[in-house]
mmCIF file with all atom_site columns, C-alpha atoms in Angstrom:
data_model
loop_
_atom_site.group_PDB
_atom_site.id
_atom_site.type_symbol
_atom_site.label_atom_id
_atom_site.label_alt_id
_atom_site.label_comp_id
_atom_site.label_asym_id
_atom_site.label_entity_id
_atom_site.label_seq_id
_atom_site.pdbx_PDB_ins_code
_atom_site.Cartn_x
_atom_site.Cartn_y
_atom_site.Cartn_z
_atom_site.occupancy
_atom_site.B_iso_or_equiv
_atom_site.pdbx_formal_charge
_atom_site.auth_seq_id
_atom_site.auth_comp_id
_atom_site.auth_asym_id
_atom_site.auth_atom_id
_atom_site.pdbx_PDB_model_num
ATOM 1   C CA . UNK A 1 1   ? -2.786  15.031  -1.270  1.00 37.00 ? 1   UNK A CA 1
ATOM 2   C CA . UNK A 1 2   ? -3.607  12.349  1.290   1.00 45.00 ? 2   UNK A CA 1
ATOM 3   C CA . UNK A 1 3   ? -5.428  10.149  -1.216  1.00 52.00 ? 3   UNK A CA 1
ATOM 4   C CA . UNK A 1 4   ? -2.273  9.078   -3.056  1.00 59.00 ? 4   UNK A CA 1
ATOM 5   C CA . UNK A 1 5   ? -1.050  5.544   -2.444  1.00 59.00 ? 5   UNK A CA 1
ATOM 6   C CA . UNK A 1 6   ? 2.187   7.082   -1.125  1.00 59.00 ? 6   UNK A CA 1
ATOM 7   C CA . UNK A 1 7   ? 0.317   9.106   1.520   1.00 67.00 ? 7   UNK A CA 1
ATOM 8   C CA . UNK A 1 8   ? 0.967   8.204   5.130   1.00 77.00 ? 8   UNK A CA 1
ATOM 9   C CA . UNK A 1 9   ? -2.722  8.148   6.064   1.00 71.00 ? 9   UNK A CA 1
ATOM 10  C CA . UNK A 1 10  ? -5.130  7.636   3.140   1.00 78.00 ? 10  UNK A CA 1
ATOM 11  C CA . UNK A 1 11  ? -8.444  9.408   3.641   1.00 74.00 ? 11  UNK A CA 1
ATOM 12  C CA . UNK A 1 12  ? -10.514 7.573   1.028   1.00 87.00 ? 12  UNK A CA 1
ATOM 13  C CA . UNK A 1 13  ? -13.283 5.323   2.289   1.00 90.00 ? 13  UNK A CA 1
ATOM 14  C CA . UNK A 1 14  ? -12.421 1.680   2.791   1.00 91.00 ? 14  UNK A CA 1
ATOM 15  C CA . UNK A 1 15  ? -13.315 -0.766  0.025   1.00 91.00 ? 15  UNK A CA 1
ATOM 16  C CA . UNK A 1 16  ? -11.820 -4.050  1.196   1.00 94.00 ? 16  UNK A CA 1
ATOM 17  C CA . UNK A 1 17  ? -11.733 -7.046  -1.129  1.00 96.00 ? 17  UNK A CA 1
ATOM 18  C CA . UNK A 1 18  ? -9.941  -10.385 -0.965  1.00 96.00 ? 18  UNK A CA 1
ATOM 19  C CA . UNK A 1 19  ? -8.527  -11.572 -4.266  1.00 95.00 ? 19  UNK A CA 1
ATOM 20  C CA . UNK A 1 20  ? -6.479  -14.597 -5.311  1.00 96.00 ? 20  UNK A CA 1
ATOM 21  C CA . UNK A 1 21  ? -3.577  -14.638 -7.769  1.00 93.00 ? 21  UNK A CA 1
ATOM 22  C CA . UNK A 1 22  ? -0.949  -17.063 -8.969  1.00 95.00 ? 22  UNK A CA 1
ATOM 23  C CA . UNK A 1 23  ? 2.580   -15.674 -8.602  1.00 96.00 ? 23  UNK A CA 1
ATOM 24  C CA . UNK A 1 24  ? 5.632   -17.766 -9.475  1.00 93.00 ? 24  UNK A CA 1
ATOM 25  C CA . UNK A 1 25  ? 3.402   -20.826 -9.596  1.00 92.00 ? 25  UNK A CA 1
ATOM 26  C CA . UNK A 1 26  ? 2.041   -20.237 -6.094  1.00 94.00 ? 26  UNK A CA 1
ATOM 27  C CA . UNK A 1 27  ? -1.556  -19.236 -5.411  1.00 96.00 ? 27  UNK A CA 1
ATOM 28  C CA . UNK A 1 28  ? -1.756  -16.431 -2.864  1.00 97.00 ? 28  UNK A CA 1
ATOM 29  C CA . UNK A 1 29  ? -4.685  -14.508 -1.394  1.00 97.00 ? 29  UNK A CA 1
ATOM 30  C CA . UNK A 1 30  ? -4.529  -10.753 -0.897  1.00 97.00 ? 30  UNK A CA 1
ATOM 31  C CA . UNK A 1 31  ? -6.907  -8.460  0.908   1.00 97.00 ? 31  UNK A CA 1
ATOM 32  C CA . UNK A 1 32  ? -6.755  -5.053  -0.770  1.00 96.00 ? 32  UNK A CA 1
ATOM 33  C CA . UNK A 1 33  ? -8.398  -1.721  -0.013  1.00 95.00 ? 33  UNK A CA 1
ATOM 34  C CA . UNK A 1 34  ? -8.949  1.729   -1.441  1.00 92.00 ? 34  UNK A CA 1
ATOM 35  C CA . UNK A 1 35  ? -6.030  4.107   -0.954  1.00 91.00 ? 35  UNK A CA 1
ATOM 36  C CA . UNK A 1 36  ? -3.300  1.549   -1.719  1.00 93.00 ? 36  UNK A CA 1
ATOM 37  C CA . UNK A 1 37  ? -1.345  0.884   -4.898  1.00 89.00 ? 37  UNK A CA 1
ATOM 38  C CA . UNK A 1 38  ? -3.013  -1.342  -7.512  1.00 86.00 ? 38  UNK A CA 1
ATOM 39  C CA . UNK A 1 39  ? -5.975  -2.186  -5.299  1.00 87.00 ? 39  UNK A CA 1
ATOM 40  C CA . UNK A 1 40  ? -7.795  -4.143  -8.048  1.00 85.00 ? 40  UNK A CA 1
ATOM 41  C CA . UNK A 1 41  ? -5.058  -6.708  -8.545  1.00 89.00 ? 41  UNK A CA 1
ATOM 42  C CA . UNK A 1 42  ? -1.330  -7.294  -8.791  1.00 93.00 ? 42  UNK A CA 1
ATOM 43  C CA . UNK A 1 43  ? -0.072  -4.821  -11.396 1.00 94.00 ? 43  UNK A CA 1
ATOM 44  C CA . UNK A 1 44  ? 1.774   -5.997  -14.476 1.00 96.00 ? 44  UNK A CA 1
ATOM 45  C CA . UNK A 1 45  ? 5.094   -4.418  -13.477 1.00 96.00 ? 45  UNK A CA 1
ATOM 46  C CA . UNK A 1 46  ? 5.113   -6.207  -10.129 1.00 97.00 ? 46  UNK A CA 1
ATOM 47  C CA . UNK A 1 47  ? 4.320   -9.482  -11.877 1.00 97.00 ? 47  UNK A CA 1
ATOM 48  C CA . UNK A 1 48  ? 7.259   -9.047  -14.269 1.00 97.00 ? 48  UNK A CA 1
ATOM 49  C CA . UNK A 1 49  ? 9.544   -8.286  -11.318 1.00 98.00 ? 49  UNK A CA 1
ATOM 50  C CA . UNK A 1 50  ? 8.290   -11.264 -9.290  1.00 98.00 ? 50  UNK A CA 1
ATOM 51  C CA . UNK A 1 51  ? 8.844   -13.585 -12.263 1.00 97.00 ? 51  UNK A CA 1
ATOM 52  C CA . UNK A 1 52  ? 12.407  -12.300 -12.717 1.00 98.00 ? 52  UNK A CA 1
ATOM 53  C CA . UNK A 1 53  ? 13.584  -12.397 -9.097  1.00 98.00 ? 53  UNK A CA 1
ATOM 54  C CA . UNK A 1 54  ? 16.518  -14.631 -8.251  1.00 97.00 ? 54  UNK A CA 1
ATOM 55  C CA . UNK A 1 55  ? 16.826  -14.629 -4.453  1.00 98.00 ? 55  UNK A CA 1
ATOM 56  C CA . UNK A 1 56  ? 19.009  -16.949 -2.345  1.00 97.00 ? 56  UNK A CA 1
ATOM 57  C CA . UNK A 1 57  ? 16.987  -19.198 -0.073  1.00 98.00 ? 57  UNK A CA 1
ATOM 58  C CA . UNK A 1 58  ? 18.575  -17.731 3.074   1.00 98.00 ? 58  UNK A CA 1
ATOM 59  C CA . UNK A 1 59  ? 18.663  -14.066 2.026   1.00 98.00 ? 59  UNK A CA 1
ATOM 60  C CA . UNK A 1 60  ? 17.750  -11.051 4.114   1.00 98.00 ? 60  UNK A CA 1
ATOM 61  C CA . UNK A 1 61  ? 15.430  -9.119  1.810   1.00 98.00 ? 61  UNK A CA 1
ATOM 62  C CA . UNK A 1 62  ? 13.931  -5.623  1.931   1.00 98.00 ? 62  UNK A CA 1
ATOM 63  C CA . UNK A 1 63  ? 10.800  -4.761  -0.076  1.00 98.00 ? 63  UNK A CA 1
ATOM 64  C CA . UNK A 1 64  ? 10.586  -0.968  -0.455  1.00 98.00 ? 64  UNK A CA 1
ATOM 65  C CA . UNK A 1 65  ? 7.064   0.357   -1.011  1.00 96.00 ? 65  UNK A CA 1
ATOM 66  C CA . UNK A 1 66  ? 5.506   -3.021  -0.323  1.00 96.00 ? 66  UNK A CA 1
ATOM 67  C CA . UNK A 1 67  ? 1.864   -2.019  -0.790  1.00 95.00 ? 67  UNK A CA 1
ATOM 68  C CA . UNK A 1 68  ? -0.404  -4.853  0.317   1.00 97.00 ? 68  UNK A CA 1
ATOM 69  C CA . UNK A 1 69  ? 2.445   -7.304  -0.157  1.00 97.00 ? 69  UNK A CA 1
ATOM 70  C CA . UNK A 1 70  ? 2.627   -9.206  -3.481  1.00 97.00 ? 70  UNK A CA 1
ATOM 71  C CA . UNK A 1 71  ? 6.348   -8.670  -4.109  1.00 98.00 ? 71  UNK A CA 1
ATOM 72  C CA . UNK A 1 72  ? 7.463   -9.101  -0.504  1.00 98.00 ? 72  UNK A CA 1
ATOM 73  C CA . UNK A 1 73  ? 5.369   -12.197 0.122   1.00 98.00 ? 73  UNK A CA 1
ATOM 74  C CA . UNK A 1 74  ? 6.581   -13.745 -3.131  1.00 98.00 ? 74  UNK A CA 1
ATOM 75  C CA . UNK A 1 75  ? 10.142  -12.970 -2.051  1.00 98.00 ? 75  UNK A CA 1
ATOM 76  C CA . UNK A 1 76  ? 9.461   -14.601 1.315   1.00 98.00 ? 76  UNK A CA 1
ATOM 77  C CA . UNK A 1 77  ? 8.422   -17.801 -0.467  1.00 97.00 ? 77  UNK A CA 1
ATOM 78  C CA . UNK A 1 78  ? 11.695  -17.733 -2.438  1.00 97.00 ? 78  UNK A CA 1
ATOM 79  C CA . UNK A 1 79  ? 13.804  -16.920 0.652   1.00 98.00 ? 79  UNK A CA 1
ATOM 80  C CA . UNK A 1 80  ? 12.081  -19.543 2.775   1.00 96.00 ? 80  UNK A CA 1
ATOM 81  C CA . UNK A 1 81  ? 15.090  -19.881 5.100   1.00 98.00 ? 81  UNK A CA 1
ATOM 82  C CA . UNK A 1 82  ? 15.723  -16.129 5.128   1.00 98.00 ? 82  UNK A CA 1
ATOM 83  C CA . UNK A 1 83  ? 13.660  -13.123 6.161   1.00 98.00 ? 83  UNK A CA 1
ATOM 84  C CA . UNK A 1 84  ? 11.844  -10.343 4.318   1.00 98.00 ? 84  UNK A CA 1
ATOM 85  C CA . UNK A 1 85  ? 11.321  -6.867  5.764   1.00 98.00 ? 85  UNK A CA 1
ATOM 86  C CA . UNK A 1 86  ? 8.487   -5.026  4.044   1.00 98.00 ? 86  UNK A CA 1
ATOM 87  C CA . UNK A 1 87  ? 8.195   -1.249  4.351   1.00 98.00 ? 87  UNK A CA 1
ATOM 88  C CA . UNK A 1 88  ? 5.725   1.366   3.136   1.00 96.00 ? 88  UNK A CA 1
ATOM 89  C CA . UNK A 1 89  ? 4.809   4.888   4.199   1.00 94.00 ? 89  UNK A CA 1
ATOM 90  C CA . UNK A 1 90  ? 1.108   4.084   3.775   1.00 95.00 ? 90  UNK A CA 1
ATOM 91  C CA . UNK A 1 91  ? -0.276  2.801   7.086   1.00 95.00 ? 91  UNK A CA 1
ATOM 92  C CA . UNK A 1 92  ? -3.212  1.132   5.361   1.00 95.00 ? 92  UNK A CA 1
ATOM 93  C CA . UNK A 1 93  ? -0.844  -0.771  3.050   1.00 96.00 ? 93  UNK A CA 1
ATOM 94  C CA . UNK A 1 94  ? 1.331   -1.817  6.008   1.00 97.00 ? 94  UNK A CA 1
ATOM 95  C CA . UNK A 1 95  ? -1.660  -3.238  7.873   1.00 97.00 ? 95  UNK A CA 1
ATOM 96  C CA . UNK A 1 96  ? -2.794  -5.127  4.768   1.00 98.00 ? 96  UNK A CA 1
ATOM 97  C CA . UNK A 1 97  ? 0.674   -6.560  4.082   1.00 98.00 ? 97  UNK A CA 1
ATOM 98  C CA . UNK A 1 98  ? 0.862   -7.926  7.625   1.00 98.00 ? 98  UNK A CA 1
ATOM 99  C CA . UNK A 1 99  ? -2.668  -9.292  7.330   1.00 98.00 ? 99  UNK A CA 1
ATOM 100 C CA . UNK A 1 100 ? -1.851  -10.938 3.997   1.00 98.00 ? 100 UNK A CA 1
ATOM 101 C CA . UNK A 1 101 ? 1.227   -12.588 5.455   1.00 98.00 ? 101 UNK A CA 1
ATOM 102 C CA . UNK A 1 102 ? -0.990  -14.270 8.039   1.00 98.00 ? 102 UNK A CA 1
ATOM 103 C CA . UNK A 1 103 ? -3.659  -15.031 5.437   1.00 98.00 ? 103 UNK A CA 1
ATOM 104 C CA . UNK A 1 104 ? -1.112  -17.014 3.423   1.00 98.00 ? 104 UNK A CA 1
ATOM 105 C CA . UNK A 1 105 ? 0.691   -18.580 6.375   1.00 98.00 ? 105 UNK A CA 1
ATOM 106 C CA . UNK A 1 106 ? 3.932   -16.747 5.582   1.00 98.00 ? 106 UNK A CA 1
ATOM 107 C CA . UNK A 1 107 ? 5.787   -16.083 8.818   1.00 97.00 ? 107 UNK A CA 1
ATOM 108 C CA . UNK A 1 108 ? 9.303   -15.056 7.740   1.00 98.00 ? 108 UNK A CA 1
ATOM 109 C CA . UNK A 1 109 ? 8.350   -11.397 7.313   1.00 98.00 ? 109 UNK A CA 1
ATOM 110 C CA . UNK A 1 110 ? 8.415   -8.153  9.271   1.00 98.00 ? 110 UNK A CA 1
ATOM 111 C CA . UNK A 1 111 ? 6.181   -5.296  8.105   1.00 98.00 ? 111 UNK A CA 1
ATOM 112 C CA . UNK A 1 112 ? 7.015   -1.731  9.130   1.00 98.00 ? 112 UNK A CA 1
ATOM 113 C CA . UNK A 1 113 ? 5.639   1.712   8.415   1.00 97.00 ? 113 UNK A CA 1
ATOM 114 C CA . UNK A 1 114 ? 8.583   3.686   7.086   1.00 97.00 ? 114 UNK A CA 1
ATOM 115 C CA . UNK A 1 115 ? 9.149   6.974   5.267   1.00 94.00 ? 115 UNK A CA 1
ATOM 116 C CA . UNK A 1 116 ? 11.480  5.487   2.666   1.00 94.00 ? 116 UNK A CA 1
ATOM 117 C CA . UNK A 1 117 ? 14.183  3.891   4.881   1.00 97.00 ? 117 UNK A CA 1
ATOM 118 C CA . UNK A 1 118 ? 13.508  5.723   8.161   1.00 97.00 ? 118 UNK A CA 1
ATOM 119 C CA . UNK A 1 119 ? 12.600  2.527   10.073  1.00 98.00 ? 119 UNK A CA 1
ATOM 120 C CA . UNK A 1 120 ? 15.442  0.316   8.799   1.00 98.00 ? 120 UNK A CA 1
ATOM 121 C CA . UNK A 1 121 ? 18.530  2.527   8.746   1.00 97.00 ? 121 UNK A CA 1
ATOM 122 C CA . UNK A 1 122 ? 20.246  0.304   11.336  1.00 97.00 ? 122 UNK A CA 1
ATOM 123 C CA . UNK A 1 123 ? 19.744  -2.882  9.287   1.00 97.00 ? 123 UNK A CA 1
ATOM 124 C CA . UNK A 1 124 ? 21.594  -4.421  6.344   1.00 98.00 ? 124 UNK A CA 1
ATOM 125 C CA . UNK A 1 125 ? 20.201  -6.595  3.575   1.00 98.00 ? 125 UNK A CA 1
ATOM 126 C CA . UNK A 1 126 ? 21.335  -9.048  0.914   1.00 98.00 ? 126 UNK A CA 1
ATOM 127 C CA . UNK A 1 127 ? 18.592  -8.079  -1.535  1.00 98.00 ? 127 UNK A CA 1
ATOM 128 C CA . UNK A 1 128 ? 16.444  -4.965  -1.992  1.00 98.00 ? 128 UNK A CA 1
ATOM 129 C CA . UNK A 1 129 ? 13.401  -5.178  -4.263  1.00 98.00 ? 129 UNK A CA 1
ATOM 130 C CA . UNK A 1 130 ? 11.192  -2.285  -5.299  1.00 97.00 ? 130 UNK A CA 1
ATOM 131 C CA . UNK A 1 131 ? 8.454   -1.238  -7.646  1.00 96.00 ? 131 UNK A CA 1
ATOM 132 C CA . UNK A 1 132 ? 9.164   2.420   -6.861  1.00 93.00 ? 132 UNK A CA 1
ATOM 133 C CA . UNK A 1 133 ? 6.433   5.059   -6.449  1.00 85.00 ? 133 UNK A CA 1
ATOM 134 C CA . UNK A 1 134 ? 6.882   6.819   -9.797  1.00 83.00 ? 134 UNK A CA 1
ATOM 135 C CA . UNK A 1 135 ? 4.112   9.324   -9.045  1.00 79.00 ? 135 UNK A CA 1
ATOM 136 C CA . UNK A 1 136 ? 6.026   10.525  -6.000  1.00 80.00 ? 136 UNK A CA 1
ATOM 137 C CA . UNK A 1 137 ? 8.614   11.973  -8.385  1.00 84.00 ? 137 UNK A CA 1
ATOM 138 C CA . UNK A 1 138 ? 12.070  11.218  -9.734  1.00 90.00 ? 138 UNK A CA 1
ATOM 139 C CA . UNK A 1 139 ? 13.810  12.630  -6.663  1.00 92.00 ? 139 UNK A CA 1
ATOM 140 C CA . UNK A 1 140 ? 12.058  10.104  -4.401  1.00 93.00 ? 140 UNK A CA 1
ATOM 141 C CA . UNK A 1 141 ? 12.824  7.230   -6.769  1.00 94.00 ? 141 UNK A CA 1
ATOM 142 C CA . UNK A 1 142 ? 16.500  8.211   -6.935  1.00 95.00 ? 142 UNK A CA 1
ATOM 143 C CA . UNK A 1 143 ? 16.581  8.590   -3.140  1.00 96.00 ? 143 UNK A CA 1
ATOM 144 C CA . UNK A 1 144 ? 15.415  4.974   -2.891  1.00 97.00 ? 144 UNK A CA 1
ATOM 145 C CA . UNK A 1 145 ? 18.381  3.964   -5.054  1.00 97.00 ? 145 UNK A CA 1
ATOM 146 C CA . UNK A 1 146 ? 20.923  6.156   -3.261  1.00 97.00 ? 146 UNK A CA 1
ATOM 147 C CA . UNK A 1 147 ? 20.022  5.281   0.320   1.00 97.00 ? 147 UNK A CA 1
ATOM 148 C CA . UNK A 1 148 ? 19.333  1.654   -0.561  1.00 98.00 ? 148 UNK A CA 1
ATOM 149 C CA . UNK A 1 149 ? 22.905  1.248   -1.762  1.00 98.00 ? 149 UNK A CA 1
ATOM 150 C CA . UNK A 1 150 ? 24.148  1.988   1.760   1.00 97.00 ? 150 UNK A CA 1
ATOM 151 C CA . UNK A 1 151 ? 21.840  -0.657  3.262   1.00 98.00 ? 151 UNK A CA 1
ATOM 152 C CA . UNK A 1 152 ? 23.074  -3.479  1.035   1.00 98.00 ? 152 UNK A CA 1
ATOM 153 C CA . UNK A 1 153 ? 25.694  -5.914  2.213   1.00 97.00 ? 153 UNK A CA 1
ATOM 154 C CA . UNK A 1 154 ? 28.746  -6.241  -0.057  1.00 97.00 ? 154 UNK A CA 1
ATOM 155 C CA . UNK A 1 155 ? 27.701  -8.380  -2.999  1.00 97.00 ? 155 UNK A CA 1
ATOM 156 C CA . UNK A 1 156 ? 24.037  -7.567  -2.355  1.00 98.00 ? 156 UNK A CA 1
ATOM 157 C CA . UNK A 1 157 ? 21.622  -6.887  -5.202  1.00 98.00 ? 157 UNK A CA 1
ATOM 158 C CA . UNK A 1 158 ? 18.983  -4.232  -5.844  1.00 98.00 ? 158 UNK A CA 1
ATOM 159 C CA . UNK A 1 159 ? 16.118  -5.252  -8.139  1.00 98.00 ? 159 UNK A CA 1
ATOM 160 C CA . UNK A 1 160 ? 13.896  -2.586  -9.709  1.00 98.00 ? 160 UNK A CA 1
ATOM 161 C CA . UNK A 1 161 ? 10.961  -2.577  -12.113 1.00 97.00 ? 161 UNK A CA 1
ATOM 162 C CA . UNK A 1 162 ? 10.269  0.618   -14.039 1.00 96.00 ? 162 UNK A CA 1
ATOM 163 C CA . UNK A 1 163 ? 8.523   1.521   -17.270 1.00 93.00 ? 163 UNK A CA 1
ATOM 164 C CA . UNK A 1 164 ? 10.553  2.967   -20.106 1.00 89.00 ? 164 UNK A CA 1
ATOM 165 C CA . UNK A 1 165 ? 8.118   5.886   -20.492 1.00 89.00 ? 165 UNK A CA 1
ATOM 166 C CA . UNK A 1 166 ? 8.188   6.577   -16.729 1.00 89.00 ? 166 UNK A CA 1
ATOM 167 C CA . UNK A 1 167 ? 11.904  7.060   -16.371 1.00 89.00 ? 167 UNK A CA 1
ATOM 168 C CA . UNK A 1 168 ? 13.694  3.772   -17.053 1.00 93.00 ? 168 UNK A CA 1
ATOM 169 C CA . UNK A 1 169 ? 16.611  5.425   -18.917 1.00 93.00 ? 169 UNK A CA 1
ATOM 170 C CA . UNK A 1 170 ? 17.319  7.905   -16.097 1.00 94.00 ? 170 UNK A CA 1
ATOM 171 C CA . UNK A 1 171 ? 16.876  5.154   -13.497 1.00 95.00 ? 171 UNK A CA 1
ATOM 172 C CA . UNK A 1 172 ? 19.382  2.969   -15.326 1.00 96.00 ? 172 UNK A CA 1
ATOM 173 C CA . UNK A 1 173 ? 21.851  5.864   -15.488 1.00 96.00 ? 173 UNK A CA 1
ATOM 174 C CA . UNK A 1 174 ? 21.424  6.578   -11.770 1.00 97.00 ? 174 UNK A CA 1
ATOM 175 C CA . UNK A 1 175 ? 21.972  2.939   -10.843 1.00 97.00 ? 175 UNK A CA 1
ATOM 176 C CA . UNK A 1 176 ? 25.089  2.796   -13.004 1.00 97.00 ? 176 UNK A CA 1
ATOM 177 C CA . UNK A 1 177 ? 26.400  5.943   -11.304 1.00 97.00 ? 177 UNK A CA 1
ATOM 178 C CA . UNK A 1 178 ? 25.815  4.474   -7.830  1.00 97.00 ? 178 UNK A CA 1
ATOM 179 C CA . UNK A 1 179 ? 26.722  0.821   -8.312  1.00 98.00 ? 179 UNK A CA 1
ATOM 180 C CA . UNK A 1 180 ? 29.115  0.935   -11.242 1.00 97.00 ? 180 UNK A CA 1
ATOM 181 C CA . UNK A 1 181 ? 27.059  -1.840  -12.856 1.00 97.00 ? 181 UNK A CA 1
ATOM 182 C CA . UNK A 1 182 ? 23.483  -2.453  -13.938 1.00 97.00 ? 182 UNK A CA 1
ATOM 183 C CA . UNK A 1 183 ? 21.956  -5.397  -15.763 1.00 98.00 ? 183 UNK A CA 1
ATOM 184 C CA . UNK A 1 184 ? 18.670  -5.343  -17.643 1.00 97.00 ? 184 UNK A CA 1
ATOM 185 C CA . UNK A 1 185 ? 17.437  -8.767  -16.571 1.00 98.00 ? 185 UNK A CA 1
ATOM 186 C CA . UNK A 1 186 ? 14.314  -8.734  -18.720 1.00 97.00 ? 186 UNK A CA 1
ATOM 187 C CA . UNK A 1 187 ? 11.796  -6.415  -20.323 1.00 94.00 ? 187 UNK A CA 1
ATOM 188 C CA . UNK A 1 188 ? 8.170   -6.918  -21.204 1.00 96.00 ? 188 UNK A CA 1
ATOM 189 C CA . UNK A 1 189 ? 5.564   -4.534  -22.617 1.00 95.00 ? 189 UNK A CA 1
ATOM 190 C CA . UNK A 1 190 ? 7.679   -1.488  -21.776 1.00 94.00 ? 190 UNK A CA 1
ATOM 191 C CA . UNK A 1 191 ? 8.543   -2.639  -18.261 1.00 96.00 ? 191 UNK A CA 1
ATOM 192 C CA . UNK A 1 192 ? 12.226  -3.133  -17.600 1.00 97.00 ? 192 UNK A CA 1
ATOM 193 C CA . UNK A 1 193 ? 13.770  -5.112  -14.753 1.00 98.00 ? 193 UNK A CA 1
ATOM 194 C CA . UNK A 1 194 ? 17.140  -3.825  -13.559 1.00 98.00 ? 194 UNK A CA 1
ATOM 195 C CA . UNK A 1 195 ? 19.533  -5.563  -11.203 1.00 98.00 ? 195 UNK A CA 1
ATOM 196 C CA . UNK A 1 196 ? 22.500  -3.712  -9.701  1.00 98.00 ? 196 UNK A CA 1
ATOM 197 C CA . UNK A 1 197 ? 25.069  -5.322  -7.422  1.00 98.00 ? 197 UNK A CA 1
ATOM 198 C CA . UNK A 1 198 ? 26.970  -3.597  -4.650  1.00 97.00 ? 198 UNK A CA 1
ATOM 199 C CA . UNK A 1 199 ? 30.522  -4.688  -5.278  1.00 91.00 ? 199 UNK A CA 1
ATOM 200 C CA . UNK A 1 200 ? 31.848  -7.095  -2.681  1.00 76.00 ? 200 UNK A CA 1
ATOM 201 C CA . UNK A 1 201 ? 33.202  -10.537 -2.058  1.00 53.00 ? 201 UNK A CA 1
ATOM 202 C CA . UNK A 1 202 ? 30.093  -12.495 -2.928  1.00 51.00 ? 202 UNK A CA 1
ATOM 203 C CA . UNK A 1 203 ? 27.488  -11.615 -5.518  1.00 46.00 ? 203 UNK A CA 1
ATOM 204 C CA . UNK A 1 204 ? 23.795  -12.303 -5.036  1.00 49.00 ? 204 UNK A CA 1
#
């Protein structure tokens, strides 16, 4: 099972490539590799999420399941006076995300290997963003929602992209159960972007 993108140590042979994409009007370079999510290019769901994100310029952001970094690095450009923590269980993805931060001159990031939230349980965030690992199973996806709620500051927002056919209705129901609110920000080609706010004094 160690060849899944959500494996801690991928065993597939390396196949490094450096690609360039435009995200939110900014051209970014990404080195990718075999054994990480969407190695051939930024996947459509992540693009829809990146386009939808509304992040305060000084926010503390957490990217859960960062892969080689497209969502987290895009968030870091939006939160240019804030900081983005990027986490993934996959050590190859973590190394690439850190490398891609340097490649693009983006310094307001921290990249950590983490089994879900194991490396950041003592931290709190204004925004959590995730393109969750659907293939890891519904229980893992819902764990990301449940434990992420506790890491959000009051008024903080969780942003999620998920396909309708891969569990969007159950994800929406789970978010509503946890947060008491959920907004479908946009949808495109079956991908739905949800935003849920932890109730508090100031909404993000």
